């Protein structure tokens, strides 16, 4: 939060816990229930200015906590009216009153489709941010009567990033060349009132190594061995391995983006595959800042020159770590 305090969501308990900037517990917000300030689910939450918002789909309510006090606003959730949609609702609200919504469409014969939309202050849908399909990430492999799903680590999938505190929204995609060592990350900065602004950041590309392919195939084949036994031997491990390899190596390069994050100021943090550094991209700024963090650190929040991560100690227990960033000439 702007005052340095930390709010931790506890979805199983249906509440939030507040800690000060030194990590000391201070208060609890919410509890399980159907009344004001109570929750039946916490699928989406975030910060808008100095307020905390929580979207409770089961109670069909949006609650705003101002300065960590009782809910100041409690309204019904608007639902999208989209043809052939099974479920739709708000994902996040933005400082200008706009919102991001999500709509899922499923059928027995087609993969699940999720769409993200950007809405103006009056709730009108202004842009389609992205469409995600299950088969973008998983390839069905039929083994007798079973349909196995194999993840495609070589698919350069798109991302949608948003920062409620700053109101920034950006979609990101990788441009992966068939040949060559340099690709690009394209950021499309979105707004409810203006055309998207495109920003292109060159990034190095890491080629696929046979050792990587063999390691993935060995792990997948070993995991699927029980399923193969159940099919009565209609396909052997060797046949499954060959079929999977033909899917895995469609391209001879990995997509460059390994991790991505948008902070409270609307900056985009990228870690490129094979690199130990994070790139920090600011809208409209040609220079890219760089920072080195522990390899397994998960960025939770960043604002100004303060960064919070989740890491593990020597006993493999999760630890929250706060960094103070500094500029080096």
Tab-separated table of C-alpha atoms in Angstrom, residues 1 3 5 7 16 18 26-31 36-39 50-54 63-74:
chain	number	residue	atom	x	y	z
A	1	UNK	CA	0.000	0.000	0.000
A	3	UNK	CA	2.071	3.868	3.335
A	5	UNK	CA	1.945	-1.616	4.753
A	7	UNK	CA	-1.968	-6.736	2.776
A	16	UNK	CA	-7.117	-10.211	4.556
A	18	UNK	CA	-2.544	-6.326	7.353
A	26	UNK	CA	-1.702	-5.049	12.688
A	27	UNK	CA	-5.276	-5.983	11.733
A	28	UNK	CA	-7.646	-8.326	9.890
A	29	UNK	CA	-10.156	-7.345	7.212
A	30	UNK	CA	-13.199	-9.448	6.380
A	31	UNK	CA	-14.430	-12.874	7.396
A	36	UNK	CA	-21.040	-6.371	4.407
A	37	UNK	CA	-17.322	-6.905	4.717
A	38	UNK	CA	-17.780	-10.678	4.516
A	39	UNK	CA	-16.768	-13.021	1.708
A	50	UNK	CA	-5.062	3.922	-1.191
A	51	UNK	CA	-8.023	1.506	-1.273
A	52	UNK	CA	-8.237	-2.268	-1.408
A	53	UNK	CA	-10.863	-3.840	-3.660
A	54	UNK	CA	-12.165	-7.404	-3.427
A	63	UNK	CA	-16.235	-4.259	-1.904
A	64	UNK	CA	-13.893	-1.296	-1.453
A	65	UNK	CA	-11.916	-0.901	1.771
A	66	UNK	CA	-10.721	2.692	2.165
A	67	UNK	CA	-7.660	3.164	4.366
A	68	UNK	CA	-8.142	-0.368	5.724
A	69	UNK	CA	-11.471	0.508	7.366
A	70	UNK	CA	-14.968	-0.995	6.946
A	71	UNK	CA	-16.238	-1.422	3.370
A	72	UNK	CA	-17.154	2.000	2.027
A	73	UNK	CA	-18.810	0.696	-1.136
A	74	UNK	CA	-20.661	-2.540	-1.782
